[in-house]
CSV table of C-alpha atoms in Angstrom, one decimal:
chain,number,residue,atom,x,y,z
I,30,MET,CA,39.0,1.9,3.0
I,31,VAL,CA,38.9,-1.2,0.8
I,32,MET,CA,35.6,-1.6,-0.9
I,33,PRO,CA,34.5,-5.3,-1.3
I,34,LEU,CA,34.3,-5.1,-5.1
I,35,ALA,CA,37.6,-3.2,-5.3
I,36,LEU,CA,39.3,-6.2,-3.5
I,37,LEU,CA,37.7,-8.5,-6.0
I,38,GLU,CA,39.1,-6.3,-8.8
I,39,LYS,CA,42.6,-6.5,-7.2
I,40,SER,CA,42.2,-10.3,-7.0
I,41,LEU,CA,41.7,-10.8,-10.8
I,42,ASN,CA,43.9,-13.5,-12.2
I,43,LYS,CA,44.9,-14.6,-8.8
I,44,ARG,CA,43.9,-17.7,-6.9
I,45,VAL,CA,41.0,-17.2,-4.4
I,46,THR,CA,39.1,-19.4,-2.1
I,47,LEU,CA,35.3,-19.3,-2.0
I,48,LEU,CA,33.1,-20.7,0.7
I,49,LEU,CA,29.7,-21.6,-0.6
I,50,LYS,CA,26.4,-21.8,1.4
I,51,ASP,CA,26.3,-25.5,0.9
I,52,SER,CA,29.7,-25.6,2.7
I,53,ARG,CA,31.7,-26.6,-0.3
I,54,THR,CA,35.0,-24.8,-0.8
I,55,LEU,CA,36.2,-23.8,-4.2
I,56,GLU,CA,39.7,-22.7,-4.9
I,57,GLY,CA,40.5,-21.3,-8.4
I,58,ARG,CA,41.8,-18.4,-10.4
I,59,LEU,CA,39.4,-15.5,-10.4
I,60,VAL,CA,39.0,-14.3,-14.0
I,61,GLY,CA,35.8,-12.3,-13.8
I,62,TYR,CA,32.9,-11.1,-11.6
I,63,ASP,CA,29.9,-8.7,-11.9
I,64,GLU,CA,28.1,-6.3,-9.5
I,65,PHE,CA,26.1,-9.2,-8.0
I,66,MET,CA,29.3,-11.0,-7.1
I,67,ASN,CA,28.6,-13.6,-9.7
I,68,MET,CA,32.1,-14.9,-10.4
I,69,VAL,CA,34.1,-16.9,-12.9
I,70,LEU,CA,36.9,-19.2,-11.7
I,71,GLU,CA,39.4,-21.2,-13.8
I,72,ASP,CA,41.5,-24.2,-12.8
I,73,THR,CA,39.1,-24.7,-10.0
I,74,GLU,CA,39.4,-27.3,-7.2
I,75,GLU,CA,36.3,-28.2,-5.2
I,76,ARG,CA,36.7,-29.5,-1.7
I,77,THR,CA,34.1,-31.1,0.5
I,78,VAL,CA,34.6,-33.0,3.7
I,79,GLU,CA,34.7,-36.2,1.7
I,80,GLN,CA,36.9,-35.3,-1.4
I,81,THR,CA,38.8,-32.9,-3.6
I,82,ARG,CA,38.3,-32.8,-7.3
I,83,LYS,CA,39.3,-30.6,-10.2
I,84,ILE,CA,36.3,-29.0,-11.9
I,85,GLY,CA,38.1,-26.6,-14.4
I,86,SER,CA,36.1,-23.4,-15.2
I,87,VAL,CA,33.0,-22.5,-13.2
I,88,ILE,CA,30.5,-19.7,-13.1
I,89,LEU,CA,29.3,-19.1,-9.5
I,90,ARG,CA,26.0,-17.3,-8.6
I,91,GLY,CA,26.8,-14.6,-6.1
I,92,ASN,CA,23.9,-15.4,-3.8
I,93,ASN,CA,25.4,-18.8,-3.0
I,94,VAL,CA,28.7,-17.4,-1.9
I,95,VAL,CA,29.4,-16.8,1.8
I,96,SER,CA,32.9,-15.4,1.7
I,97,ILE,CA,35.9,-15.0,-0.6
I,98,SER,CA,39.5,-15.1,0.6
I,99,PRO,CA,42.1,-13.6,-1.8
F,185,MET,CA,20.9,8.3,17.0
F,186,VAL,CA,23.7,6.0,15.7
F,187,MET,CA,22.9,4.8,12.2
F,188,PRO,CA,24.1,1.2,11.6
F,189,LEU,CA,26.3,2.1,8.6
F,190,ALA,CA,27.7,5.1,10.6
F,191,LEU,CA,28.8,2.6,13.3
F,192,LEU,CA,30.5,0.5,10.6
F,193,GLU,CA,32.3,3.6,9.4
F,194,LYS,CA,33.5,4.3,13.0
F,195,SER,CA,34.7,0.7,13.3
F,196,LEU,CA,37.0,1.0,10.2
F,197,ASN,CA,40.5,-0.3,11.0
F,198,LYS,CA,39.4,-1.7,14.3
F,199,ARG,CA,38.8,-5.3,15.2
F,200,VAL,CA,35.2,-6.5,14.9
F,201,THR,CA,33.4,-9.8,15.6
F,202,LEU,CA,30.9,-11.0,12.9
F,203,LEU,CA,28.4,-13.7,13.5
F,204,LEU,CA,27.4,-15.5,10.3
F,205,LYS,CA,24.2,-17.3,9.4
F,206,ASP,CA,26.0,-20.6,9.3
F,207,SER,CA,26.9,-19.9,13.0
F,208,ARG,CA,30.6,-19.4,12.4
F,209,THR,CA,32.2,-16.4,14.1
F,210,LEU,CA,34.8,-14.3,12.4
F,211,GLU,CA,37.1,-11.8,14.2
F,212,GLY,CA,39.2,-9.5,12.2
F,213,ARG,CA,40.1,-5.9,11.4
F,214,LEU,CA,37.4,-4.2,9.3
F,215,VAL,CA,39.0,-2.5,6.4
F,216,GLY,CA,36.0,-1.9,4.1
F,217,TYR,CA,32.3,-2.3,3.6
F,218,ASP,CA,29.6,-1.2,1.1
F,219,GLU,CA,25.9,-0.2,1.4
F,220,PHE,CA,24.8,-3.9,1.3
F,221,MET,CA,27.0,-4.5,4.4
F,222,ASN,CA,29.4,-6.6,2.3
F,223,MET,CA,32.6,-6.3,4.3
F,224,VAL,CA,36.3,-6.8,4.0
F,225,LEU,CA,38.2,-8.1,7.0
F,226,GLU,CA,42.0,-8.5,7.5
F,227,ASP,CA,43.9,-10.7,9.9
F,228,THR,CA,40.8,-12.7,10.3
F,229,GLU,CA,40.3,-15.6,12.7
F,230,GLU,CA,37.4,-18.0,12.1
F,231,ARG,CA,35.9,-19.8,15.1
F,232,THR,CA,33.5,-22.7,15.0
F,233,VAL,CA,32.5,-25.0,17.8
F,234,GLU,CA,35.3,-27.3,16.7
F,235,GLN,CA,38.2,-25.1,16.0
F,236,THR,CA,39.9,-21.7,15.5
F,237,ARG,CA,42.0,-21.0,12.4
F,238,LYS,CA,43.6,-17.9,10.8
F,239,ILE,CA,42.1,-17.1,7.4
F,240,GLY,CA,43.8,-13.8,6.6
F,241,SER,CA,41.8,-11.4,4.4
F,242,VAL,CA,38.2,-12.2,3.6
F,243,ILE,CA,35.3,-10.6,1.7
F,244,LEU,CA,32.0,-11.3,3.4
F,245,ARG,CA,28.6,-11.1,1.6
F,246,GLY,CA,26.3,-9.0,3.7
F,247,ASN,CA,23.4,-11.3,3.4
F,248,ASN,CA,25.2,-14.0,5.3
F,249,VAL,CA,26.0,-11.7,8.3
F,250,VAL,CA,23.7,-11.8,11.3
F,251,SER,CA,25.4,-9.3,13.6
F,252,ILE,CA,28.6,-7.2,13.9
F,253,SER,CA,30.1,-6.4,17.3
F,254,PRO,CA,32.6,-3.5,17.2
O,188,MET,CA,-2.2,4.1,14.1
O,189,VAL,CA,1.3,3.3,15.3
O,190,MET,CA,3.7,2.8,12.3
O,191,PRO,CA,6.3,0.1,13.0
O,192,LEU,CA,9.2,2.5,12.3
O,193,ALA,CA,7.6,5.2,14.5
O,194,LEU,CA,7.5,2.8,17.4
O,195,LEU,CA,11.3,2.1,16.8
O,196,GLU,CA,11.8,5.8,16.9
O,197,LYS,CA,10.0,6.1,20.2
O,198,SER,CA,12.1,3.2,21.6
O,199,LEU,CA,15.4,5.0,21.0
O,200,ASN,CA,17.6,5.0,24.0
O,201,LYS,CA,15.3,2.5,25.7
O,202,ARG,CA,15.9,-1.2,26.3
O,203,VAL,CA,14.3,-3.5,23.7
O,204,THR,CA,14.2,-7.2,23.3
O,205,LEU,CA,14.9,-8.7,19.9
O,206,LEU,CA,14.1,-12.2,18.7
O,207,LEU,CA,16.4,-13.3,15.9
O,208,LYS,CA,15.7,-16.0,13.2
O,209,ASP,CA,18.3,-18.3,14.8
O,210,SER,CA,16.1,-18.1,17.9
O,211,ARG,CA,18.6,-16.2,20.0
O,212,THR,CA,17.2,-13.3,22.1
O,213,LEU,CA,19.1,-10.0,22.4
O,214,GLU,CA,18.2,-7.4,25.0
O,215,GLY,CA,19.9,-4.0,24.8
O,216,ARG,CA,19.5,-0.3,24.5
O,217,LEU,CA,18.4,0.7,21.0
O,218,VAL,CA,20.6,3.5,19.9
O,219,GLY,CA,19.9,3.5,16.1
O,220,TYR,CA,18.2,1.9,13.2
O,221,ASP,CA,17.6,2.5,9.5
O,222,GLU,CA,14.7,1.9,7.1
O,223,PHE,CA,15.7,-1.8,6.6
O,224,MET,CA,15.3,-2.3,10.3
O,225,ASN,CA,19.0,-2.7,10.7
O,226,MET,CA,19.6,-1.8,14.3
O,227,VAL,CA,22.3,-0.8,16.8
O,228,LEU,CA,22.1,-2.0,20.4
O,229,GLU,CA,24.3,-1.1,23.3
O,230,ASP,CA,24.9,-2.9,26.6
O,231,THR,CA,23.5,-5.9,25.0
O,232,GLU,CA,22.8,-9.3,26.6
O,233,GLU,CA,22.4,-12.4,24.4
O,234,ARG,CA,20.3,-15.2,25.6
O,235,THR,CA,20.1,-18.7,24.2
O,236,VAL,CA,18.6,-21.8,25.8
O,237,GLU,CA,22.0,-22.6,27.1
O,238,GLN,CA,23.4,-19.3,28.4
O,239,THR,CA,23.3,-15.6,28.9
O,240,ARG,CA,26.3,-13.4,28.0
O,241,LYS,CA,27.1,-9.7,27.7
O,242,ILE,CA,28.1,-8.7,24.2
O,243,GLY,CA,28.2,-4.9,24.5
O,244,SER,CA,27.5,-3.0,21.2
O,245,VAL,CA,26.1,-4.9,18.3
O,246,ILE,CA,24.8,-4.0,14.7
O,247,LEU,CA,21.9,-6.3,13.7
O,248,ARG,CA,20.9,-6.9,10.1
O,249,GLY,CA,17.2,-6.3,9.9
O,250,ASN,CA,16.5,-9.4,7.8
O,251,ASN,CA,17.6,-11.6,10.7
O,252,VAL,CA,15.1,-10.0,13.1
O,253,VAL,CA,11.8,-11.6,13.7
O,254,SER,CA,10.3,-9.2,16.3
O,255,ILE,CA,11.2,-6.3,18.6
O,256,SER,CA,9.6,-5.8,22.0
O,257,PRO,CA,9.9,-2.2,23.3
Q,269,MET,CA,-13.1,-7.5,-3.5
Q,270,VAL,CA,-11.3,-7.2,-0.1
Q,271,MET,CA,-7.6,-6.1,-0.7
Q,272,PRO,CA,-5.3,-7.7,1.9
Q,273,LEU,CA,-4.0,-4.3,3.2
Q,274,ALA,CA,-7.6,-3.0,3.4
Q,275,LEU,CA,-8.5,-5.9,5.7
Q,276,LEU,CA,-5.5,-5.0,7.9
Q,277,GLU,CA,-6.8,-1.4,8.0
Q,278,LYS,CA,-10.2,-2.7,9.1
Q,279,SER,CA,-8.6,-4.8,11.8
Q,280,LEU,CA,-6.9,-1.8,13.5
Q,281,ASN,CA,-7.5,-1.7,17.2
Q,282,LYS,CA,-9.0,-5.2,17.1
Q,283,ARG,CA,-7.4,-8.5,18.3
Q,284,VAL,CA,-5.7,-10.5,15.5
Q,285,THR,CA,-3.9,-13.8,15.5
Q,286,LEU,CA,-0.6,-14.1,13.6
Q,287,LEU,CA,1.1,-17.2,12.5
Q,288,LEU,CA,4.9,-16.8,12.2
Q,289,LYS,CA,7.3,-18.8,10.0
Q,290,ASP,CA,8.9,-20.2,13.1
Q,291,SER,CA,5.4,-21.7,13.9
Q,292,ARG,CA,4.8,-19.5,16.9
Q,293,THR,CA,1.3,-17.9,17.2
Q,294,LEU,CA,0.9,-14.3,18.4
Q,295,GLU,CA,-2.4,-12.9,19.5
Q,296,GLY,CA,-2.7,-9.2,20.2
Q,297,ARG,CA,-4.4,-5.9,19.3
Q,298,LEU,CA,-3.2,-4.6,16.0
Q,299,VAL,CA,-2.3,-1.0,16.4
Q,300,GLY,CA,-0.2,-0.4,13.2
Q,301,TYR,CA,1.2,-1.8,10.0
Q,302,ASP,CA,3.1,-0.6,6.9
Q,303,GLU,CA,3.1,-1.6,3.2
Q,304,PHE,CA,5.6,-4.4,3.9
Q,305,MET,CA,3.1,-5.9,6.4
Q,306,ASN,CA,5.4,-5.1,9.3
Q,307,MET,CA,3.0,-4.8,12.2
Q,308,VAL,CA,2.7,-3.5,15.7
Q,309,LEU,CA,0.7,-5.5,18.2
Q,310,GLU,CA,-0.2,-4.6,21.8
Q,311,ASP,CA,-1.3,-6.8,24.8
Q,312,THR,CA,0.3,-9.7,22.9
Q,313,GLU,CA,0.3,-13.3,23.9
Q,314,GLU,CA,2.7,-15.7,22.4
Q,315,ARG,CA,1.8,-19.3,22.1
Q,316,THR,CA,4.1,-22.2,21.2
Q,317,VAL,CA,3.5,-25.9,21.6
Q,318,GLU,CA,5.1,-25.7,25.0
Q,319,GLN,CA,3.7,-22.5,26.6
Q,320,THR,CA,1.7,-19.3,26.5
Q,321,ARG,CA,3.2,-16.0,27.8
Q,322,LYS,CA,2.4,-12.4,27.7
Q,323,ILE,CA,4.9,-10.3,25.7
Q,324,GLY,CA,3.1,-6.8,25.7
Q,325,SER,CA,3.9,-4.7,22.7
Q,326,VAL,CA,5.8,-6.1,19.7
Q,327,ILE,CA,6.9,-5.0,16.3
Q,328,LEU,CA,6.8,-7.9,13.8
Q,329,ARG,CA,8.8,-8.0,10.6
Q,330,GLY,CA,6.3,-8.8,7.7
Q,331,ASN,CA,8.6,-11.3,6.1
Q,332,ASN,CA,8.3,-13.6,9.1
Q,333,VAL,CA,4.5,-13.6,9.0
Q,334,VAL,CA,2.6,-16.5,7.3
Q,335,SER,CA,-1.0,-15.4,7.9
Q,336,ILE,CA,-3.1,-13.0,9.9
Q,337,SER,CA,-6.6,-13.9,11.2
Q,338,PRO,CA,-8.8,-10.9,12.1
U,90,MET,CA,-3.5,-17.7,-22.6
U,91,VAL,CA,-4.7,-17.5,-18.9
U,92,MET,CA,-2.5,-15.1,-16.9
U,93,PRO,CA,-2.0,-16.3,-13.3
U,94,LEU,CA,-3.6,-13.1,-11.8
U,95,ALA,CA,-6.5,-13.4,-14.2
U,96,LEU,CA,-7.3,-16.8,-12.9
U,97,LEU,CA,-7.2,-15.5,-9.4
U,98,GLU,CA,-9.6,-12.7,-10.5
U,99,LYS,CA,-12.0,-15.3,-12.0
U,100,SER,CA,-11.8,-17.3,-8.7
U,101,LEU,CA,-13.1,-14.4,-6.6
U,102,ASN,CA,-15.9,-15.4,-4.3
U,103,LYS,CA,-15.3,-19.1,-5.1
U,104,ARG,CA,-13.7,-21.7,-2.9
U,105,VAL,CA,-10.0,-22.3,-3.6
U,106,THR,CA,-7.4,-24.6,-2.0
U,107,LEU,CA,-4.0,-23.1,-1.1
U,108,LEU,CA,-0.9,-25.1,-0.4
U,109,LEU,CA,1.5,-23.3,1.9
U,110,LYS,CA,5.3,-23.6,2.1
U,111,ASP,CA,4.9,-25.1,5.6
U,112,SER,CA,2.8,-27.9,3.9
U,113,ARG,CA,-0.4,-26.8,5.5
U,114,THR,CA,-3.5,-26.7,3.2
U,115,LEU,CA,-6.1,-24.0,3.5
U,116,GLU,CA,-9.4,-24.2,1.8
U,117,GLY,CA,-11.6,-21.1,1.8
U,118,ARG,CA,-13.6,-18.6,-0.3
U,119,LEU,CA,-11.2,-16.2,-2.0
U,120,VAL,CA,-12.4,-12.6,-1.4
U,121,GLY,CA,-9.4,-10.6,-2.3
U,122,TYR,CA,-5.8,-10.6,-3.5
U,123,ASP,CA,-3.1,-8.1,-4.6
U,124,GLU,CA,-0.3,-8.1,-7.1
U,125,PHE,CA,2.1,-9.9,-4.7
U,126,MET,CA,-0.5,-12.7,-4.5
U,127,ASN,CA,-1.2,-11.8,-0.9
U,128,MET,CA,-4.7,-13.2,-0.5
U,129,VAL,CA,-7.8,-13.0,1.7
U,130,LEU,CA,-9.8,-16.1,2.4
U,131,GLU,CA,-13.1,-16.4,4.3
U,132,ASP,CA,-14.8,-19.5,5.9
U,133,THR,CA,-11.3,-21.1,5.8
U,134,GLU,CA,-10.5,-24.6,6.9
U,135,GLU,CA,-6.9,-25.5,7.7
U,136,ARG,CA,-5.7,-29.0,7.1
U,137,THR,CA,-2.5,-30.5,8.3
U,138,VAL,CA,-1.6,-34.2,8.5
U,139,GLU,CA,-2.9,-34.2,12.1
U,140,GLN,CA,-6.1,-32.3,12.0
U,141,THR,CA,-8.7,-30.1,10.3
U,142,ARG,CA,-9.9,-26.9,12.0
U,143,LYS,CA,-12.0,-23.9,11.0
U,144,ILE,CA,-10.0,-20.6,11.1
U,145,GLY,CA,-12.6,-18.2,9.6
U,146,SER,CA,-11.0,-15.2,7.8
U,147,VAL,CA,-7.3,-15.1,7.0
U,148,ILE,CA,-4.8,-12.9,5.2
U,149,LEU,CA,-2.1,-14.9,3.5
U,150,ARG,CA,1.3,-13.5,2.6
U,151,GLY,CA,1.9,-14.4,-1.0
U,152,ASN,CA,5.5,-15.5,-0.5
U,153,ASN,CA,4.3,-18.4,1.7
U,154,VAL,CA,2.0,-19.8,-0.9
U,155,VAL,CA,3.2,-22.6,-3.2
U,156,SER,CA,0.1,-23.1,-5.3
U,157,ILE,CA,-3.6,-22.2,-5.6
U,158,SER,CA,-6.2,-24.6,-7.0
U,159,PRO,CA,-9.5,-22.9,-8.0
X,57,MET,CA,19.3,-18.7,-28.8
X,58,VAL,CA,16.1,-19.9,-27.0
X,59,MET,CA,15.1,-17.4,-24.3
X,60,PRO,CA,13.6,-19.2,-21.3
X,61,LEU,CA,10.3,-17.2,-21.5
X,62,ALA,CA,10.2,-17.9,-25.3
X,63,LEU,CA,10.3,-21.6,-24.6
X,64,LEU,CA,7.4,-21.2,-22.1
X,65,GLU,CA,5.5,-19.4,-24.8
X,66,LYS,CA,6.1,-22.2,-27.2
X,67,SER,CA,4.9,-24.7,-24.6
X,68,LEU,CA,1.5,-23.1,-24.2
X,69,ASN,CA,-1.4,-25.6,-24.4
X,70,LYS,CA,1.1,-28.5,-24.3
X,71,ARG,CA,1.8,-30.8,-21.4
X,72,VAL,CA,4.8,-29.8,-19.2
X,73,THR,CA,6.4,-31.3,-16.1
X,74,LEU,CA,7.3,-29.0,-13.3
X,75,LEU,CA,9.7,-29.8,-10.5
X,76,LEU,CA,8.9,-27.8,-7.3
X,77,LYS,CA,11.3,-26.9,-4.5
X,78,ASP,CA,9.4,-29.2,-2.1
X,79,SER,CA,10.3,-32.0,-4.5
X,80,ARG,CA,6.8,-32.6,-5.8
X,81,THR,CA,6.4,-33.1,-9.5
X,82,LEU,CA,3.4,-31.6,-11.3
X,83,GLU,CA,2.5,-32.6,-14.8
X,84,GLY,CA,-0.2,-30.6,-16.6
X,85,ARG,CA,-1.2,-28.6,-19.6
X,86,LEU,CA,0.4,-25.1,-19.5
X,87,VAL,CA,-2.3,-22.5,-20.2
X,88,GLY,CA,-0.6,-19.4,-18.9
X,89,TYR,CA,2.4,-17.8,-17.3
X,90,ASP,CA,3.7,-14.3,-16.4
X,91,GLU,CA,7.2,-12.6,-16.3
X,92,PHE,CA,7.8,-14.0,-12.8
X,93,MET,CA,7.3,-17.5,-14.1
X,94,ASN,CA,4.1,-17.8,-12.2
X,95,MET,CA,2.2,-20.5,-14.2
X,96,VAL,CA,-1.3,-21.9,-14.7
X,97,LEU,CA,-1.6,-25.6,-15.4
X,98,GLU,CA,-4.8,-27.6,-16.3
X,99,ASP,CA,-5.5,-31.3,-16.0
X,100,THR,CA,-2.7,-31.5,-13.5
X,101,GLU,CA,-1.3,-34.6,-11.9
X,102,GLU,CA,0.8,-34.3,-8.7
X,103,ARG,CA,3.4,-36.9,-8.0
X,104,THR,CA,5.3,-37.4,-4.8
X,105,VAL,CA,7.3,-40.4,-3.8
X,106,GLU,CA,4.2,-41.8,-2.0
X,107,GLN,CA,1.4,-41.1,-4.5
X,108,THR,CA,0.0,-39.7,-7.7
X,109,ARG,CA,-3.3,-37.7,-7.6
X,110,LYS,CA,-5.2,-35.5,-10.0
X,111,ILE,CA,-5.5,-31.9,-8.9
X,112,GLY,CA,-7.1,-30.2,-11.9
X,113,SER,CA,-6.3,-26.5,-12.4
X,114,VAL,CA,-3.5,-25.0,-10.4
X,115,ILE,CA,-1.7,-21.6,-10.2
X,116,LEU,CA,2.0,-22.0,-9.3
X,117,ARG,CA,4.1,-19.3,-7.8
X,118,GLY,CA,7.3,-19.0,-9.8
X,119,ASN,CA,9.6,-18.8,-6.9
X,120,ASN,CA,8.7,-22.4,-5.9
X,121,VAL,CA,9.5,-23.8,-9.3
X,122,VAL,CA,13.0,-25.4,-9.9
X,123,SER,CA,12.6,-26.5,-13.5
X,124,ILE,CA,10.1,-26.9,-16.3
X,125,SER,CA,10.4,-29.7,-18.9
X,126,PRO,CA,8.3,-29.1,-22.1
L,215,MET,CA,38.2,-10.0,-17.5
L,216,VAL,CA,35.5,-12.6,-18.3
L,217,MET,CA,32.1,-11.4,-17.2
L,218,PRO,CA,29.9,-14.3,-15.9
L,219,LEU,CA,27.1,-13.6,-18.5
L,220,ALA,CA,29.8,-13.4,-21.3
L,221,LEU,CA,31.0,-16.9,-20.4
L,222,LEU,CA,27.4,-18.1,-20.6
L,223,GLU,CA,27.1,-16.5,-24.1
L,224,LYS,CA,30.3,-18.3,-25.2
L,225,SER,CA,28.9,-21.6,-23.9
L,226,LEU,CA,25.8,-21.4,-26.1
L,227,ASN,CA,25.3,-24.7,-28.0
L,228,LYS,CA,27.9,-26.4,-25.9
L,229,ARG,CA,27.4,-28.9,-23.1
L,230,VAL,CA,27.5,-27.5,-19.6
L,231,THR,CA,27.1,-29.0,-16.2
L,232,LEU,CA,24.8,-27.2,-13.7
L,233,LEU,CA,24.8,-27.8,-10.0
L,234,LEU,CA,21.4,-27.0,-8.4
L,235,LYS,CA,20.6,-26.0,-4.8
L,236,ASP,CA,18.9,-29.3,-4.2
L,237,SER,CA,22.3,-30.9,-5.1
L,238,ARG,CA,21.1,-32.5,-8.3
L,239,THR,CA,23.5,-32.2,-11.3
L,240,LEU,CA,22.2,-31.5,-14.8
L,241,GLU,CA,24.3,-31.9,-17.9
L,242,GLY,CA,23.0,-30.6,-21.2
L,243,ARG,CA,23.5,-28.4,-24.2
L,244,LEU,CA,22.9,-24.7,-23.2
L,245,VAL,CA,20.6,-23.2,-25.9
L,246,GLY,CA,19.5,-20.1,-24.0
L,247,TYR,CA,19.6,-17.9,-20.9
L,248,ASP,CA,18.4,-14.5,-19.7
L,249,GLU,CA,19.8,-11.8,-17.4
L,250,PHE,CA,18.5,-13.7,-14.3
L,251,MET,CA,20.5,-16.7,-15.3
L,252,ASN,CA,17.4,-18.6,-16.1
L,253,MET,CA,18.6,-21.2,-18.6
L,254,VAL,CA,17.4,-23.6,-21.3
L,255,LEU,CA,19.2,-26.9,-21.7
L,256,GLU,CA,18.6,-29.6,-24.3
L,257,ASP,CA,19.5,-33.3,-24.3
L,258,THR,CA,19.8,-33.0,-20.6
L,259,GLU,CA,20.9,-35.7,-18.2
L,260,GLU,CA,20.0,-35.4,-14.5
L,261,ARG,CA,22.3,-37.0,-12.0
L,262,THR,CA,21.5,-37.6,-8.3
L,263,VAL,CA,23.4,-39.8,-5.9
L,264,GLU,CA,20.9,-42.6,-6.7
L,265,GLN,CA,20.5,-42.4,-10.5
L,266,THR,CA,21.1,-40.9,-13.9
L,267,ARG,CA,18.2,-40.2,-16.2
L,268,LYS,CA,17.6,-38.4,-19.5
L,269,ILE,CA,15.1,-35.5,-19.2
L,270,GLY,CA,15.4,-33.9,-22.6
L,271,SER,CA,14.7,-30.1,-22.7
L,272,VAL,CA,14.5,-28.2,-19.5
L,273,ILE,CA,14.0,-24.6,-18.3
L,274,LEU,CA,15.9,-23.8,-15.2
L,275,ARG,CA,15.1,-21.0,-12.8
L,276,GLY,CA,18.3,-19.1,-12.1
L,277,ASN,CA,17.8,-18.8,-8.4
L,278,ASN,CA,18.0,-22.6,-8.0
L,279,VAL,CA,21.4,-22.7,-9.8
L,280,VAL,CA,24.6,-22.8,-7.7
L,281,SER,CA,27.2,-23.1,-10.4
L,282,ILE,CA,27.7,-23.7,-14.1
L,283,SER,CA,30.7,-25.4,-15.6
L,284,PRO,CA,31.2,-24.9,-19.3
C-alpha cells in the first residue's frame, strides 16, 4: 500500500508533473508540501496548449490540483 | 453491505478505471488510497475523447474523482 | 419521518437510479454506502443522452450525486 | 422567527417545490430531511423546460438544492 | 461595527432583496435565518431577466446567496 | 506583518471596493465583517460592465468575494 | 523540505505574483497572510489579457488563489 502523501514524500527533490483544474500543466522539482496537498515547486515550467514558459518557484494551492505524476 | 472504502481496499493491486470531473478516464493499477479517496495508480493510461496515452504513476486528488470501477 | 440515510439503508440490495452532477444517470443494485453518501453499485448501467452501456461495479463519490431514486 | 429547519419540519407530509442547482424543479411530498438539508420526497414530479415526468420517491442531496417552497 | 448576522436579525419581518448565485433576485419578508445564512422569506417575488412571479414562502440555502439588501 | 482580518478591521467605516466572483464590483463603506469575511457595506454602488447603480446597504457572503481593496 | 506557508513567510515584504481562479494575475508586495492563505498585497498591479492597472492595497481570499510565485 502506497499512501498518496507517502508518494509525495518520496518525490521530494525530484521533478513532478502537476495537472491543474484550469488544465495547465506544471513541471518542476517538488521541494515541499503540506497535508492539504499545497505544494512548493522550483525550476517550474508551465505548459498550456499555446505555450511553455519558465516560472521559477511556485506555491500551489492543493484544491486546484487534479493529479501529480512523479 | 460493501462500504465504499472496503471495496477500494479489495481493489488494491488490481486495475481500476477512474472517471474524473474533467471527463478524462484513467485506467491503472490501484496501489494506495486514503480516507479522502485520494488515490495512487501505477501503469496508468489516460483516455480522453481525442487520445490515449501512458502516464505511468499518478496521485489523484479525491475531490476530482467522480467514480471508480474495480 | 424517513431520514435520507434510512431510505438508503432500506434500498440496500435493490436497484436504484442515481442522477449525477454531470447529468449521467446510473442504474444499479445498491450494495453499500457511507455517511458521505459515497455509494457502491453493482450490475450498473450508465445512461447518457447518447448511449446506454453496462459498467458493472462502481464506487460513486457522494458529492457528485444529485439524487437517488429507490 | 421561523428557523429554516423548523419550516422544513412543519412541511413534513405536505407537498413542497424544490429548485435544484441544475435548474430542474421537483414537486413532491416531503417525508424526511436531515441537518444537511438532504431530503426525501415521495410522489415526485420533475419539471424541466422540456418536460414533466413522474419519478416517485427520491433522495435529494442538500448541496444541490437552491430553495424549497412549502 | 455591524456584524453581518446582527444586520439579518435587525431585518427580521422587513422586506429584503436577495441576489442568488444563479442571478435570480428574490424580494420578500425575512422571517427567519440560521448561522449558515439559510433564510426563510414570505410573500416572495422572484425576478429574472425574463419575468417576475410570486412564489410565496421560500427556504433559501445560504450557500446559494451572494448578497442581501435590507 | 498585516493579517488580512486586521486590515479589514482598519478599514472599518472607510470606503472599500469589493470584487465578487460574478465579476461585479461593489464600492461602499465597510461597517462590519465576521471571521468568514462576510461583510456589511453601506452607501454601496454596484458596477457591472453595463451599468452603475446605488444599492444602499448590503450583506455580502464571504465566499463570493474575490478581493477587497481598502 | 520547504513548507508552503514557510515560503509565504519568507516572501513577506517581497514582490510576489499571484494567479487567481478568474485568470487575473496580481503582482504586489506581500505584507501579510493567514493560515487559509488569505493574503494582503501592497503596491499591486492587476494584469488581465486586456490591460494592466494599479490597484494599490488588496486583501485576497485564499480560495480564489491558484498559485503564488515568490
